[in-house]
């Protein structure tokens, strides 16, 4: 049993058992925490193996290569898997300390971790869809967590919109299979290069729409504010820190690896959409007065930067996109978990998160912004846009800080000591990346190299 | 992919999209069902081929065409997943209907709009008070 299998099998088995247990009992909650923690440990072991000896892949069921489904771990996949697992673990610990008031919350969270790990570590296109649906189905149920009318209304919107997105994705999968006759991502990449442009562009648009819906990019964002503000802190953290990574990863993997020519063709469109997201999210976030709403609109703005970096492409652009996606997911997890807690420690963590969103040292966001500026160097319009976006985010983040912590308008409990510790650990992680960014920088650049970014 | 399949999938998807825009929640669910069928049909159509039964390992004697087994496997998986998520959606709709006592999306949306308007009013009030204090 390699670490690759262990990281998938543990949460899968544990989730299937835990989902039928009564999650309101603390023991079940802690069992779920243990399962996700075991998944995280297996992923860390796997990451060290991948960094030492390069990408690895295995075929299921001892089939020869090309017949069985391949699972593979390369730098890009393992980075996103680690990040998502960490975000989900933090949210799960936070909620278990609070005390779950729903039977299925712990089990579904573990199943969601399985889905996310599988999505990032599969080398087979249809298998990607299966894991993707597993993660989404768990998320549909989690979005109803709380069960009041407000959550039900937002869960309905979330489920309908995202189901449409997944079926659009499936149509594109069918299209890929039709023109290449293969489901293995490495093979597809080779064979798609010879497909005529009009067909490939149609397929690429389908993938783009599906992942843009996941990320909540403008103009596919309309479901996002309702859902992020309608659900509790833990669920919002899971959705924005864990599930949204599928969108960023999908754009990078499918755009950068499978359809690089189409990505270059659409570069201008991507940059325009990304810029629209940045401005829209930033301007609407300024007009909000509560942390949850500000963060929801901020999420729309922040993924715009990722899209701009992907549009620029090439090793530098992809590297910046990966780094920014990672930093953004950490920020959002930290901010959402702390969004309904009071106290000095949470205030300090919130301030650090705000610095990180705005891209000011010493927080991690600064490193992300720096890479973005490196990527757009020589494009005065984009540099101006990034500056404007940074100013907007500085205003909205600190405006909320002022309302919540200086005027003490925030409603909520001081929180359990353990919950404060979770927030503090996340804040320290954001700070550590900001002060010592080399490991993450190197990893994101390796991942970008692995994508074979040959862009401008 | 032949024309009959393409037309059938297009009609299914179009009808599904039309229903998805309906105000009635049950019709929205039916729209999702039709769209999932369109996706399944497209998968089936993506690898139509005639030939020998695809049993591994291949017989060297029958070096002719083997039919494509993958589309069947994918279509079955897609049907099962589609069935599961549609069941989930129906349960969600049932819970929403019992909570709101209505099948109309408008009523759910209007409640949310009312909540947003309330927030706006509070914020505007706060803002006015701040302005007055700053005078």
GROMACS .gro file of N, CA, C and O in nm, chain A residues 63-64 67 126 129-130 133 137 140-141 144 147 149-150 152-153 155-156 159-160 163-164 167-168 170-171 173-174 177-178 183 226 287-289 293 403 407 409, chain B residues 1 13 20 25 28 32 35-36 38-39 42-43 45-46 56 68 70-71 74 77-78 81 85 88-89 92-93 95-96 99-100 108 111-112 115 119 123 126 130:
model
  312
   63UNK      N    1  -0.437  -0.371  -1.395
   63UNK     CA    2  -0.457  -0.373  -1.540
   63UNK      C    3  -0.332  -0.316  -1.605
   63UNK      O    4  -0.260  -0.238  -1.545
   64UNK      N    5  -0.307  -0.355  -1.730
   64UNK     CA    6  -0.194  -0.291  -1.799
   64UNK      C    7  -0.225  -0.143  -1.822
   64UNK      O    8  -0.341  -0.101  -1.822
   67UNK      N    9  -0.543   0.047  -1.999
   67UNK     CA   10  -0.671  -0.020  -1.981
   67UNK      C   11  -0.732   0.022  -1.848
   67UNK      O   12  -0.849   0.061  -1.840
  126UNK      N   13  -1.261   1.058  -1.686
  126UNK     CA   14  -1.394   1.024  -1.635
  126UNK      C   15  -1.391   1.002  -1.485
  126UNK      O   16  -1.485   1.036  -1.413
  129UNK      N   17  -1.441   1.314  -1.318
  129UNK     CA   18  -1.583   1.350  -1.306
  129UNK      C   19  -1.649   1.280  -1.188
  129UNK      O   20  -1.727   1.340  -1.114
  130UNK      N   21  -1.615   1.152  -1.168
  130UNK     CA   22  -1.678   1.075  -1.060
  130UNK      C   23  -1.641   1.136  -0.924
  130UNK      O   24  -1.727   1.160  -0.839
  133UNK      N   25  -1.809   1.471  -0.872
  133UNK     CA   26  -1.949   1.458  -0.831
  133UNK      C   27  -1.960   1.415  -0.685
  133UNK      O   28  -2.049   1.458  -0.614
  137UNK      N   29  -2.168   1.635  -0.438
  137UNK     CA   30  -2.288   1.583  -0.371
  137UNK      C   31  -2.278   1.605  -0.221
  137UNK      O   32  -2.376   1.644  -0.156
  140UNK      N   33  -2.347   1.972  -0.162
  140UNK     CA   34  -2.489   2.010  -0.171
  140UNK      C   35  -2.557   1.991  -0.036
  140UNK      O   36  -2.634   2.075   0.009
  141UNK      N   37  -2.529   1.877   0.027
  141UNK     CA   38  -2.592   1.851   0.156
  141UNK      C   39  -2.536   1.944   0.262
  141UNK      O   40  -2.609   1.999   0.345
  144UNK      N   41  -2.685   2.285   0.317
  144UNK     CA   42  -2.811   2.300   0.391
  144UNK      C   43  -2.787   2.299   0.542
  144UNK      O   44  -2.881   2.305   0.620
  147UNK      N   45  -3.021   2.417   0.840
  147UNK     CA   46  -3.158   2.377   0.811
  147UNK      C   47  -3.265   2.483   0.827
  147UNK      O   48  -3.383   2.452   0.820
  149UNK      N   49  -3.475   2.832   0.697
  149UNK     CA   50  -3.525   2.867   0.563
  149UNK      C   51  -3.417   2.933   0.480
  149UNK      O   52  -3.407   2.912   0.360
  150UNK      N   53  -3.335   3.013   0.546
  150UNK     CA   54  -3.232   3.085   0.472
  150UNK      C   55  -3.133   2.987   0.408
  150UNK      O   56  -3.099   3.000   0.290
  152UNK      N   57  -3.180   2.671   0.340
  152UNK     CA   58  -3.245   2.590   0.237
  152UNK      C   59  -3.255   2.666   0.106
  152UNK      O   60  -3.230   2.611  -0.001
  153UNK      N   61  -3.293   2.794   0.117
  153UNK     CA   62  -3.304   2.874  -0.005
  153UNK      C   63  -3.171   2.883  -0.077
  153UNK      O   64  -3.164   2.865  -0.200
  155UNK      N   65  -2.913   2.681  -0.044
  155UNK     CA   66  -2.868   2.548  -0.088
  155UNK      C   67  -2.935   2.510  -0.220
  155UNK      O   68  -2.873   2.447  -0.306
  156UNK      N   69  -3.061   2.551  -0.235
  156UNK     CA   70  -3.133   2.519  -0.358
  156UNK      C   71  -3.067   2.587  -0.478
  156UNK      O   72  -3.046   2.524  -0.583
  159UNK      N   73  -2.722   2.413  -0.541
  159UNK     CA   74  -2.734   2.280  -0.601
  159UNK      C   75  -2.773   2.289  -0.748
  159UNK      O   76  -2.712   2.225  -0.833
  160UNK      N   77  -2.873   2.370  -0.779
  160UNK     CA   78  -2.921   2.376  -0.917
  160UNK      C   79  -2.813   2.429  -1.010
  160UNK      O   80  -2.784   2.370  -1.115
  163UNK      N   81  -2.523   2.180  -1.042
  163UNK     CA   82  -2.559   2.061  -1.121
  163UNK      C   83  -2.551   2.093  -1.269
  163UNK      O   84  -2.499   2.014  -1.348
  164UNK      N   85  -2.601   2.210  -1.306
  164UNK     CA   86  -2.592   2.250  -1.446
  164UNK      C   87  -2.446   2.255  -1.489
  164UNK      O   88  -2.410   2.206  -1.597
  167UNK      N   89  -2.304   1.905  -1.548
  167UNK     CA   90  -2.349   1.838  -1.671
  167UNK      C   91  -2.284   1.901  -1.794
  167UNK      O   92  -2.255   1.832  -1.891
  168UNK      N   93  -2.258   2.031  -1.787
  168UNK     CA   94  -2.183   2.094  -1.896
  168UNK      C   95  -2.043   2.032  -1.903
  168UNK      O   96  -1.991   2.002  -2.012
  170UNK      N   97  -1.965   1.731  -1.812
  170UNK     CA   98  -1.979   1.595  -1.864
  170UNK      C   99  -1.993   1.597  -2.017
  170UNK      O  100  -1.939   1.510  -2.087
  171UNK      N  101  -2.065   1.695  -2.069
  171UNK     CA  102  -2.078   1.707  -2.215
  171UNK      C  103  -1.940   1.728  -2.278
  171UNK      O  104  -1.909   1.670  -2.383
  173UNK      N  105  -1.658   1.625  -2.150
  173UNK     CA  106  -1.587   1.497  -2.138
  173UNK      C  107  -1.625   1.406  -2.255
  173UNK      O  108  -1.538   1.344  -2.319
  174UNK      N  109  -1.756   1.401  -2.285
  174UNK     CA  110  -1.801   1.320  -2.398
  174UNK      C  111  -1.738   1.369  -2.528
  174UNK      O  112  -1.696   1.289  -2.612
  177UNK      N  113  -1.379   1.255  -2.545
  177UNK     CA  114  -1.370   1.112  -2.577
  177UNK      C  115  -1.399   1.087  -2.724
  177UNK      O  116  -1.338   1.003  -2.788
  178UNK      N  117  -1.494   1.164  -2.776
  178UNK     CA  118  -1.531   1.146  -2.917
  178UNK      C  119  -1.416   1.180  -3.011
  178UNK      O  120  -1.391   1.107  -3.107
  183UNK      N  121  -0.928   0.837  -2.242
  183UNK     CA  122  -0.967   0.908  -2.120
  183UNK      C  123  -0.846   0.939  -2.035
  183UNK      O  124  -0.858   1.000  -1.929
  226UNK      N  125  -2.508   3.459  -0.206
  226UNK     CA  126  -2.619   3.401  -0.131
  226UNK      C  127  -2.570   3.282  -0.049
  226UNK      O  128  -2.603   3.268   0.069
  287UNK      N  129  -1.915   4.803  -0.028
  287UNK     CA  130  -2.045   4.852   0.018
  287UNK      C  131  -2.105   4.765   0.128
  287UNK      O  132  -2.219   4.785   0.166
  288UNK      N  133  -2.030   4.665   0.177
  288UNK     CA  134  -2.086   4.575   0.279
  288UNK      C  135  -2.039   4.612   0.419
  288UNK      O  136  -1.930   4.667   0.435
  289UNK      N  137  -2.120   4.577   0.516
  289UNK     CA  138  -2.082   4.612   0.653
  289UNK      C  139  -2.064   4.490   0.743
  289UNK      O  140  -2.036   4.505   0.861
  293UNK      N  141  -2.050   3.895   0.440
  293UNK     CA  142  -2.084   3.946   0.307
  293UNK      C  143  -1.961   4.001   0.237
  293UNK      O  144  -1.940   3.980   0.117
  403UNK      N  145  -1.519   4.833   1.178
  403UNK     CA  146  -1.654   4.813   1.232
  403UNK      C  147  -1.654   4.706   1.341
  403UNK      O  148  -1.716   4.723   1.446
  407UNK      N  149  -1.506   4.926   1.683
  407UNK     CA  150  -1.633   4.973   1.738
  407UNK      C  151  -1.709   4.860   1.805
  407UNK      O  152  -1.820   4.879   1.851
  409UNK      N  153  -1.876   4.615   1.694
  409UNK     CA  154  -2.012   4.591   1.645
  409UNK      C  155  -2.037   4.443   1.621
  409UNK      O  156  -2.149   4.402   1.589
  457UNK      N  157  -2.056   1.017  -3.391
  457UNK     CA  158  -2.177   1.089  -3.347
  457UNK      C  159  -2.262   1.115  -3.470
  457UNK      O  160  -2.222   1.189  -3.559
  469UNK      N  161  -3.154   1.878  -2.411
  469UNK     CA  162  -3.086   1.985  -2.337
  469UNK      C  163  -3.168   2.113  -2.342
  469UNK      O  164  -3.185   2.182  -2.242
  476UNK      N  165  -3.564   2.453  -1.655
  476UNK     CA  166  -3.480   2.501  -1.545
  476UNK      C  167  -3.509   2.647  -1.513
  476UNK      O  168  -3.488   2.692  -1.401
  481UNK      N  169  -4.062   2.477  -0.859
  481UNK     CA  170  -3.944   2.401  -0.820
  481UNK      C  171  -3.941   2.260  -0.878
  481UNK      O  172  -3.835   2.209  -0.913
  484UNK      N  173  -3.814   2.270  -1.218
  484UNK     CA  174  -3.668   2.292  -1.217
  484UNK      C  175  -3.598   2.157  -1.205
  484UNK      O  176  -3.502   2.127  -1.277
  488UNK      N  177  -3.336   1.954  -1.464
  488UNK     CA  178  -3.207   1.892  -1.434
  488UNK      C  179  -3.205   1.748  -1.483
  488UNK      O  180  -3.105   1.701  -1.539
  491UNK      N  181  -3.152   1.745  -1.860
  491UNK     CA  182  -3.015   1.782  -1.897
  491UNK      C  183  -2.920   1.668  -1.868
  491UNK      O  184  -2.827   1.640  -1.945
  492UNK      N  185  -2.943   1.597  -1.757
  492UNK     CA  186  -2.855   1.483  -1.726
  492UNK      C  187  -2.871   1.374  -1.831
  492UNK      O  188  -2.774   1.308  -1.870
  494UNK      N  189  -2.945   1.430  -2.143
  494UNK     CA  190  -2.876   1.479  -2.262
  494UNK      C  191  -2.727   1.447  -2.254
  494UNK      O  192  -2.666   1.403  -2.352
  495UNK      N  193  -2.670   1.465  -2.134
  495UNK     CA  194  -2.528   1.435  -2.116
  495UNK      C  195  -2.501   1.286  -2.135
  495UNK      O  196  -2.404   1.247  -2.202
  498UNK      N  197  -2.514   1.193  -2.498
  498UNK     CA  198  -2.394   1.239  -2.568
  498UNK      C  199  -2.278   1.144  -2.544
  498UNK      O  200  -2.199   1.116  -2.634
  499UNK      N  201  -2.268   1.092  -2.420
  499UNK     CA  202  -2.161   0.996  -2.391
  499UNK      C  203  -2.178   0.869  -2.475
  499UNK      O  204  -2.083   0.819  -2.536
  501UNK      N  205  -2.326   0.842  -2.755
  501UNK     CA  206  -2.301   0.873  -2.896
  501UNK      C  207  -2.155   0.900  -2.926
  501UNK      O  208  -2.113   0.898  -3.041
  502UNK      N  209  -2.075   0.926  -2.821
  502UNK     CA  210  -1.937   0.969  -2.846
  502UNK      C  211  -1.847   0.854  -2.891
  502UNK      O  212  -1.737   0.877  -2.938
  512UNK      N  213  -1.127  -0.887  -2.272
  512UNK     CA  214  -0.982  -0.882  -2.255
  512UNK      C  215  -0.931  -1.018  -2.208
  512UNK      O  216  -0.999  -1.082  -2.129
  524UNK      N  217  -1.654  -0.060  -2.880
  524UNK     CA  218  -1.597   0.022  -2.773
  524UNK      C  219  -1.674   0.000  -2.642
  524UNK      O  220  -1.790   0.038  -2.632
  526UNK      N  221  -1.600   0.126  -2.347
  526UNK     CA  222  -1.586   0.234  -2.249
  526UNK      C  223  -1.710   0.322  -2.241
  526UNK      O  224  -1.750   0.364  -2.133
  527UNK      N  225  -1.773   0.346  -2.357
  527UNK     CA  226  -1.889   0.436  -2.354
  527UNK      C  227  -2.001   0.377  -2.269
  527UNK      O  228  -2.070   0.449  -2.199
  530UNK      N  229  -1.911   0.428  -1.909
  530UNK     CA  230  -1.927   0.569  -1.871
  530UNK      C  231  -2.074   0.608  -1.861
  530UNK      O  232  -2.115   0.676  -1.768
  533UNK      N  233  -2.224   0.472  -1.542
  533UNK     CA  234  -2.179   0.551  -1.427
  533UNK      C  235  -2.251   0.685  -1.423
  533UNK      O  236  -2.297   0.730  -1.318
  534UNK      N  237  -2.261   0.748  -1.541
  534UNK     CA  238  -2.327   0.879  -1.545
  534UNK      C  239  -2.473   0.868  -1.506
  534UNK      O  240  -2.527   0.955  -1.437
  537UNK      N  241  -2.487   0.827  -1.121
  537UNK     CA  242  -2.456   0.953  -1.052
  537UNK      C  243  -2.570   1.052  -1.072
  537UNK      O  244  -2.613   1.119  -0.979
  541UNK      N  245  -2.788   1.235  -0.772
  541UNK     CA  246  -2.797   1.379  -0.746
  541UNK      C  247  -2.938   1.431  -0.767
  541UNK      O  248  -2.981   1.523  -0.698
  544UNK      N  249  -3.122   1.361  -0.457
  544UNK     CA  250  -3.080   1.460  -0.358
  544UNK      C  251  -3.152   1.593  -0.380
  544UNK      O  252  -3.203   1.655  -0.285
  545UNK      N  253  -3.159   1.633  -0.507
  545UNK     CA  254  -3.225   1.760  -0.540
  545UNK      C  255  -3.373   1.755  -0.503
  545UNK      O  256  -3.428   1.852  -0.449
  548UNK      N  257  -3.413   1.793  -0.136
  548UNK     CA  258  -3.389   1.934  -0.102
  548UNK      C  259  -3.513   2.018  -0.134
  548UNK      O  260  -3.555   2.104  -0.055
  549UNK      N  261  -3.574   1.991  -0.250
  549UNK     CA  262  -3.694   2.065  -0.289
  549UNK      C  263  -3.809   2.035  -0.193
  549UNK      O  264  -3.882   2.125  -0.150
  551UNK      N  265  -3.785   1.953   0.120
  551UNK     CA  266  -3.761   2.025   0.246
  551UNK      C  267  -3.789   2.174   0.230
  551UNK      O  268  -3.844   2.239   0.319
  552UNK      N  269  -3.752   2.228   0.114
  552UNK     CA  270  -3.778   2.370   0.090
  552UNK      C  271  -3.927   2.397   0.085
  552UNK      O  272  -3.976   2.495   0.141
  555UNK      N  273  -4.068   2.394   0.424
  555UNK     CA  274  -4.027   2.509   0.505
  555UNK      C  275  -4.097   2.637   0.460
  555UNK      O  276  -4.139   2.717   0.543
  556UNK      N  277  -4.110   2.655   0.330
  556UNK     CA  278  -4.169   2.779   0.279
  556UNK      C  279  -4.318   2.767   0.250
  556UNK      O  280  -4.382   2.866   0.217
  564UNK      N  281  -3.943   3.234  -0.243
  564UNK     CA  282  -3.813   3.215  -0.177
  564UNK      C  283  -3.723   3.334  -0.207
  564UNK      O  284  -3.655   3.387  -0.119
  567UNK      N  285  -3.825   3.650  -0.018
  567UNK     CA  286  -3.782   3.651   0.123
  567UNK      C  287  -3.637   3.698   0.134
  567UNK      O  288  -3.601   3.776   0.222
  568UNK      N  289  -3.557   3.647   0.041
  568UNK     CA  290  -3.416   3.687   0.044
  568UNK      C  291  -3.400   3.835   0.012
  568UNK      O  292  -3.321   3.905   0.074
  571UNK      N  293  -3.474   4.033   0.308
  571UNK     CA  294  -3.364   4.031   0.405
  571UNK      C  295  -3.254   4.128   0.362
  571UNK      O  296  -3.199   4.201   0.444
  575UNK      N  297  -3.111   4.473   0.553
  575UNK     CA  298  -2.969   4.501   0.578
  575UNK      C  299  -2.930   4.638   0.522
  575UNK      O  300  -2.861   4.716   0.587
  579UNK      N  301  -2.781   4.953   0.724
  579UNK     CA  302  -2.653   5.015   0.689
  579UNK      C  303  -2.670   5.164   0.659
  579UNK      O  304  -2.588   5.246   0.701
  582UNK      N  305  -2.710   5.348   0.983
  582UNK     CA  306  -2.578   5.361   1.046
  582UNK      C  307  -2.499   5.476   0.983
  582UNK      O  308  -2.441   5.560   1.051
  586UNK      N  309  -2.356   5.821   1.143
  586UNK     CA  310  -2.213   5.856   1.142
  586UNK      C  311  -2.193   5.996   1.085
  586UNK      O  312  -2.115   6.075   1.138
   0.00000   0.00000   0.00000
